[in-house]
Tab-separated table of C-alpha atoms and ligand atoms in Angstrom:
chain	number	residue	atom	x	y	z
A	1	MET	CA	-7.343	34.813	11.211
A	2	LYS	CA	-10.541	33.055	12.250
A	3	GLY	CA	-9.949	29.760	13.971
A	4	ILE	CA	-12.354	27.912	11.725
A	5	ASP	CA	-10.284	28.665	8.636
A	6	ARG	CA	-7.364	26.876	10.170
A	7	MET	CA	-9.332	23.929	11.521
A	8	ILE	CA	-10.720	22.742	8.197
A	9	PRO	CA	-7.995	22.901	5.574
A	10	PRO	CA	-9.673	23.030	2.181
A	11	ASP	CA	-8.743	20.061	0.030
A	12	ARG	CA	-7.777	21.744	-3.205
A	13	TYR	CA	-7.850	18.398	-4.951
A	14	ALA	CA	-11.544	17.682	-4.314
A	15	ALA	CA	-12.708	18.693	-7.805
A	16	ALA	CA	-9.978	16.646	-9.531
A	17	ARG	CA	-10.842	13.638	-7.382
A	18	ARG	CA	-14.554	13.918	-8.200
A	19	ARG	CA	-13.713	14.158	-11.903
A	20	MET	CA	-11.497	11.086	-11.628
A	21	VAL	CA	-14.409	9.037	-10.264
A	22	GLU	CA	-16.961	10.436	-12.726
A	23	GLU	CA	-14.791	10.109	-15.838
A	24	GLN	CA	-12.401	7.203	-15.228
A	25	ILE	CA	-14.102	4.883	-12.748
A	26	VAL	CA	-17.903	4.849	-13.127
A	27	PRO	CA	-18.250	5.003	-16.961
A	28	ARG	CA	-15.781	2.141	-17.411
A	29	GLY	CA	-17.980	-0.240	-15.471
A	30	ILE	CA	-16.860	-0.220	-11.839
A	31	ARG	CA	-20.070	-1.026	-9.922
A	32	SER	CA	-19.088	-1.703	-6.328
A	33	PRO	CA	-20.547	1.173	-4.274
A	34	TRP	CA	-17.887	1.029	-1.598
A	35	VAL	CA	-15.018	1.140	-4.154
A	36	ILE	CA	-16.580	4.198	-5.849
A	37	ASP	CA	-17.102	5.801	-2.474
A	38	ALA	CA	-13.644	5.066	-1.137
A	39	MET	CA	-11.969	6.369	-4.299
A	40	GLY	CA	-14.024	9.531	-4.027
A	41	ARG	CA	-12.668	10.050	-0.525
A	42	ALA	CA	-9.090	8.720	-0.426
A	43	PRO	CA	-6.627	11.625	-0.802
A	44	ARG	CA	-4.468	10.100	-3.558
A	45	HIS	CA	-2.313	13.243	-3.699
A	46	GLU	CA	-1.064	12.531	-0.161
A	47	PHE	CA	0.678	9.432	-1.520
A	48	ILE	CA	2.499	11.363	-4.246
A	49	PRO	CA	4.551	14.084	-2.585
A	50	GLY	CA	4.644	17.296	-4.591
A	51	ALA	CA	1.951	16.085	-6.982
A	52	THR	CA	-0.101	18.382	-9.140
A	53	SER	CA	-3.730	17.351	-9.551
A	54	TRP	CA	-2.838	16.207	-13.076
A	55	ASP	CA	-0.279	13.856	-11.541
A	56	ALA	CA	-2.362	12.654	-8.654
A	57	TYR	CA	-5.781	12.210	-10.262
A	58	GLY	CA	-4.828	11.747	-13.930
A	59	ASP	CA	-5.749	8.700	-16.002
A	60	HIS	CA	-2.309	7.079	-15.882
A	61	PRO	CA	0.191	5.324	-13.637
A	62	LEU	CA	3.030	7.375	-12.223
A	63	SER	CA	6.534	6.437	-11.202
A	64	ILE	CA	7.605	7.974	-7.960
A	65	GLY	CA	11.083	6.661	-7.181
A	66	PHE	CA	12.617	3.434	-5.831
A	67	GLY	CA	11.378	1.647	-8.970
A	68	GLN	CA	7.861	2.129	-7.697
A	69	THR	CA	4.779	2.969	-9.705
A	70	ILE	CA	1.466	4.061	-8.295
A	71	SER	CA	-1.051	2.317	-10.546
A	72	GLN	CA	-3.555	4.080	-12.782
A	73	PRO	CA	-6.725	4.823	-10.753
A	74	TYR	CA	-8.889	2.595	-12.978
A	75	MET	CA	-6.524	-0.369	-12.520
A	76	VAL	CA	-6.635	0.127	-8.739
A	77	ALA	CA	-10.446	0.102	-8.952
A	78	VAL	CA	-10.591	-3.070	-11.091
A	79	MET	CA	-8.252	-4.972	-8.781
A	80	THR	CA	-9.961	-3.777	-5.622
A	81	GLU	CA	-13.415	-4.658	-6.950
A	82	ALA	CA	-12.183	-8.110	-8.017
A	83	MET	CA	-11.274	-8.870	-4.398
A	84	GLY	CA	-15.000	-8.901	-3.549
A	85	LEU	CA	-14.658	-7.334	-0.121
A	86	THR	CA	-17.607	-6.812	2.234
A	87	GLY	CA	-15.855	-5.249	5.221
A	88	THR	CA	-15.193	-8.348	7.324
A	89	GLU	CA	-12.128	-9.741	5.547
A	90	ASN	CA	-8.553	-10.469	6.523
A	91	VAL	CA	-6.547	-9.192	3.546
A	92	LEU	CA	-2.934	-9.486	2.373
A	93	GLU	CA	-1.347	-6.973	-0.006
A	94	ILE	CA	1.996	-7.589	-1.715
A	95	GLY	CA	3.695	-4.415	-2.985
A	96	THR	CA	2.760	-1.620	-0.567
A	97	GLY	CA	4.481	1.002	-2.736
A	98	SER	CA	3.015	4.417	-1.958
A	99	GLY	CA	0.295	2.944	0.271
A	100	TYR	CA	-2.617	4.287	-1.829
A	101	GLN	CA	-4.034	0.849	-2.601
A	102	THR	CA	-3.481	-0.060	1.061
A	103	ALA	CA	-5.700	2.857	2.129
A	104	LEU	CA	-8.567	1.602	-0.049
A	105	LEU	CA	-8.198	-1.922	1.329
A	106	ALA	CA	-8.217	-0.564	4.871
A	107	GLU	CA	-11.637	0.950	4.115
A	108	GLY	CA	-13.079	-2.196	2.568
A	109	ALA	CA	-11.687	-4.925	4.832
A	110	ALA	CA	-11.435	-5.572	8.565
A	111	ARG	CA	-7.666	-5.985	8.678
A	112	VAL	CA	-4.890	-5.406	6.130
A	113	TYR	CA	-1.421	-6.975	6.162
A	114	THR	CA	0.913	-5.377	3.640
A	115	VAL	CA	4.389	-6.496	2.519
A	116	GLU	CA	6.918	-4.440	0.534
A	117	ARG	CA	10.468	-5.447	-0.427
A	118	VAL	CA	11.900	-1.898	-0.305
A	119	ALA	CA	12.201	-1.043	3.404
A	120	LYS	CA	12.307	2.707	2.788
A	121	LEU	CA	8.934	2.538	1.004
A	122	VAL	CA	7.436	0.718	3.977
A	123	ASP	CA	8.540	3.583	6.237
A	124	ILE	CA	7.100	6.252	3.960
A	125	ALA	CA	3.784	4.425	3.434
A	126	ARG	CA	3.409	3.732	7.157
A	127	GLU	CA	4.044	7.377	7.950
A	128	THR	CA	1.458	8.563	5.406
A	129	LEU	CA	-1.204	6.059	6.447
A	130	ASN	CA	-0.686	6.764	10.159
A	131	ARG	CA	-0.976	10.481	9.513
A	132	LEU	CA	-4.259	9.900	7.667
A	133	GLY	CA	-5.558	7.877	10.609
A	134	TYR	CA	-5.679	4.309	9.281
A	135	GLY	CA	-5.342	1.965	12.247
A	136	ASN	CA	-6.170	-1.482	10.836
A	137	ILE	CA	-2.958	-2.032	8.840
A	138	GLU	CA	0.185	-4.016	9.666
A	139	TYR	CA	3.383	-3.551	7.685
A	140	LYS	CA	6.338	-5.754	6.856
A	141	ALA	CA	9.493	-5.271	4.810
A	142	GLY	CA	10.378	-8.467	2.955
A	143	ASP	CA	9.731	-10.808	0.054
A	144	GLY	CA	5.991	-10.965	-0.476
A	145	THR	CA	6.204	-13.963	-2.832
A	146	LEU	CA	6.387	-15.943	0.425
A	147	GLY	CA	3.252	-14.283	1.782
A	148	TRP	CA	2.891	-13.599	5.504
A	149	PRO	CA	2.091	-17.026	7.005
A	150	GLU	CA	1.614	-15.807	10.593
A	151	HIS	CA	-1.676	-14.072	9.776
A	152	ALA	CA	-3.060	-16.577	7.232
A	153	PRO	CA	-5.582	-17.601	6.072
A	154	TYR	CA	-6.598	-14.555	4.041
A	155	ASN	CA	-9.996	-14.007	2.443
A	156	ALA	CA	-8.336	-12.017	-0.336
A	157	ILE	CA	-4.778	-11.368	-1.527
A	158	ILE	CA	-3.712	-8.662	-3.977
A	159	VAL	CA	-0.316	-8.468	-5.666
A	160	THR	CA	0.443	-5.103	-7.273
A	161	ALA	CA	3.574	-6.222	-9.133
A	162	GLY	CA	3.753	-8.630	-12.086
A	163	GLY	CA	5.208	-12.131	-11.753
A	164	PRO	CA	5.802	-15.185	-13.969
A	165	ARG	CA	3.172	-17.302	-12.133
A	166	LEU	CA	0.883	-17.306	-9.084
A	167	PRO	CA	3.216	-17.946	-6.105
A	168	ASP	CA	2.428	-21.241	-4.316
A	169	ALA	CA	2.753	-19.643	-0.863
A	170	LEU	CA	0.045	-17.117	-1.728
A	171	LYS	CA	-2.332	-19.815	-3.004
A	172	ASP	CA	-1.687	-21.819	0.172
A	173	GLN	CA	-2.378	-18.848	2.445
A	174	LEU	CA	-5.824	-18.240	0.957
A	175	ALA	CA	-8.914	-19.308	2.877
A	176	GLU	CA	-11.340	-21.650	1.103
A	177	GLY	CA	-13.263	-19.499	-1.387
A	178	GLY	CA	-10.657	-16.729	-1.030
A	179	ARG	CA	-9.450	-14.723	-4.035
A	180	LEU	CA	-5.941	-13.937	-5.269
A	181	VAL	CA	-5.739	-10.979	-7.673
A	182	MET	CA	-2.427	-10.682	-9.508
A	183	PRO	CA	-0.845	-9.676	-12.840
A	184	VAL	CA	0.892	-12.730	-14.347
A	185	GLY	CA	2.926	-12.999	-17.543
A	186	GLY	CA	6.136	-11.594	-18.963
A	187	ARG	CA	8.514	-8.987	-17.647
A	188	ASP	CA	6.939	-6.138	-19.598
A	189	ILE	CA	3.324	-7.122	-20.083
A	190	GLN	CA	0.981	-9.326	-18.084
A	191	GLU	CA	-2.606	-10.428	-17.759
A	192	LEU	CA	-4.644	-9.698	-14.655
A	193	LEU	CA	-5.738	-13.005	-13.078
A	194	VAL	CA	-8.271	-13.686	-10.353
A	195	TYR	CA	-7.739	-17.106	-8.779
A	196	THR	CA	-10.394	-18.463	-6.407
A	197	ARG	CA	-9.364	-21.198	-4.005
A	198	LYS	CA	-11.556	-24.304	-4.164
A	199	GLY	CA	-9.938	-27.155	-2.265
A	200	ARG	CA	-6.377	-27.692	-3.460
A	201	GLU	CA	-6.788	-25.731	-6.691
A	202	GLY	CA	-9.376	-23.432	-8.198
A	203	PRO	CA	-10.682	-21.574	-11.234
A	204	ILE	CA	-8.873	-18.606	-12.771
A	205	ARG	CA	-10.730	-15.662	-14.284
A	206	ARG	CA	-8.800	-13.611	-16.880
A	207	MET	CA	-9.366	-9.877	-16.699
A	208	GLY	CA	-7.275	-8.607	-19.618
A	209	GLY	CA	-3.838	-7.166	-20.298
A	210	CYS	CA	-1.923	-4.895	-17.969
A	211	GLN	CA	1.569	-3.562	-17.244
A	212	PHE	CA	3.141	-3.659	-13.817
A	213	VAL	CA	6.614	-3.361	-12.345
A	214	LYS	CA	8.326	-6.676	-11.664
A	215	LEU	CA	7.554	-8.836	-8.656
A	216	ILE	CA	11.058	-9.664	-7.455
A	217	GLY	CA	11.550	-12.605	-5.111
A	218	VAL	CA	12.065	-16.330	-4.675
A	219	ASP	CA	8.761	-17.174	-6.377
A	220	GLY	CA	8.819	-14.176	-8.722
A	221	TRP	CA	11.492	-12.765	-11.012
A	222	ARG	CA	14.947	-13.462	-9.612
A	223	ASP	CA	16.721	-10.458	-11.084
A	224	VAL	CA	16.309	-6.777	-10.272
B	301	SAH	N1	0.078	-0.651	-4.779
B	301	SAH	C1	1.153	0.271	-4.994
B	301	SAH	C2	1.883	-0.022	-6.280
B	301	SAH	C3	3.284	-0.310	-6.004
B	301	SAH	S1	4.298	-0.762	-7.383
B	301	SAH	C4	0.649	1.691	-4.932
B	301	SAH	O1	-0.564	1.900	-4.918
B	301	SAH	O2	1.456	2.615	-4.850
B	301	SAH	C5	4.759	-2.400	-6.913
B	301	SAH	C6	5.557	-2.506	-5.643
B	301	SAH	O3	5.862	-3.889	-5.458
B	301	SAH	C7	6.900	-1.771	-5.653
B	301	SAH	O4	6.926	-0.877	-4.587
B	301	SAH	C8	7.927	-2.906	-5.470
B	301	SAH	O5	9.040	-2.524	-4.665
B	301	SAH	C9	7.092	-3.968	-4.783
B	301	SAH	N2	7.602	-5.346	-4.886
B	301	SAH	C10	8.213	-5.962	-5.927
B	301	SAH	N3	8.504	-7.233	-5.607
B	301	SAH	C11	8.058	-7.448	-4.346
B	301	SAH	C12	8.061	-8.564	-3.453
B	301	SAH	N4	8.591	-9.769	-3.782
B	301	SAH	N5	7.523	-8.414	-2.238
B	301	SAH	C13	6.976	-7.238	-1.850
B	301	SAH	N6	6.951	-6.145	-2.637
B	301	SAH	C14	7.478	-6.247	-3.879
């Protein structure tokens, strides 16, 4: 076998990934060039072991164990774009899950801190992201409704699980002008909110209905 064939493994998902961007992301109004770019590059299938391209790049969320759901690609794009990243930010993510969203944040921000309550998921996500070469991410197993005060303030915070309200600790750990993107509402259905810190409080932009797994913690839902 020629050495070159072994050195560059063909990515058999490239066509599905391109279709995902062209059909699900761009026509629905995502404008941010870096988000479109990063989603065209990030190997989503690596975060879903054993995935077919229908699974990995399809227009739907997917549950992949431990009560975890990898969000629909379009929802990931909307939330990522709403964070308004320019590449210089200190970012906090609550709900690491598979680590797919984390990979996009690592491309768009300077530094990413990610918290996940299921320790086993932290291990799997860390392993995947290390293997793919992402070096600007720090991981923690714990209750993300309390944030990660040691590395605050954050220019943007994203919560990828739905809670009954915006957790106070997360609002407090935002920098002035920083944005908190989170699904808030009931246990089964929520609305995507973008809160911008201005002094002690700040305006909230409503981005429409969504469905996420529960944010479980002291300032989230108390039950599993
Ligand atoms: N962004 C993820 C989606 C994960 S689903 C992805 O792209 O794959 C939401 C995740 O939030 C689940 O893994 C769940 O375990 C986690 N979660 C729920 N409550 C949490 C909390 N209080 N702190 C941290 N993670 C939490």
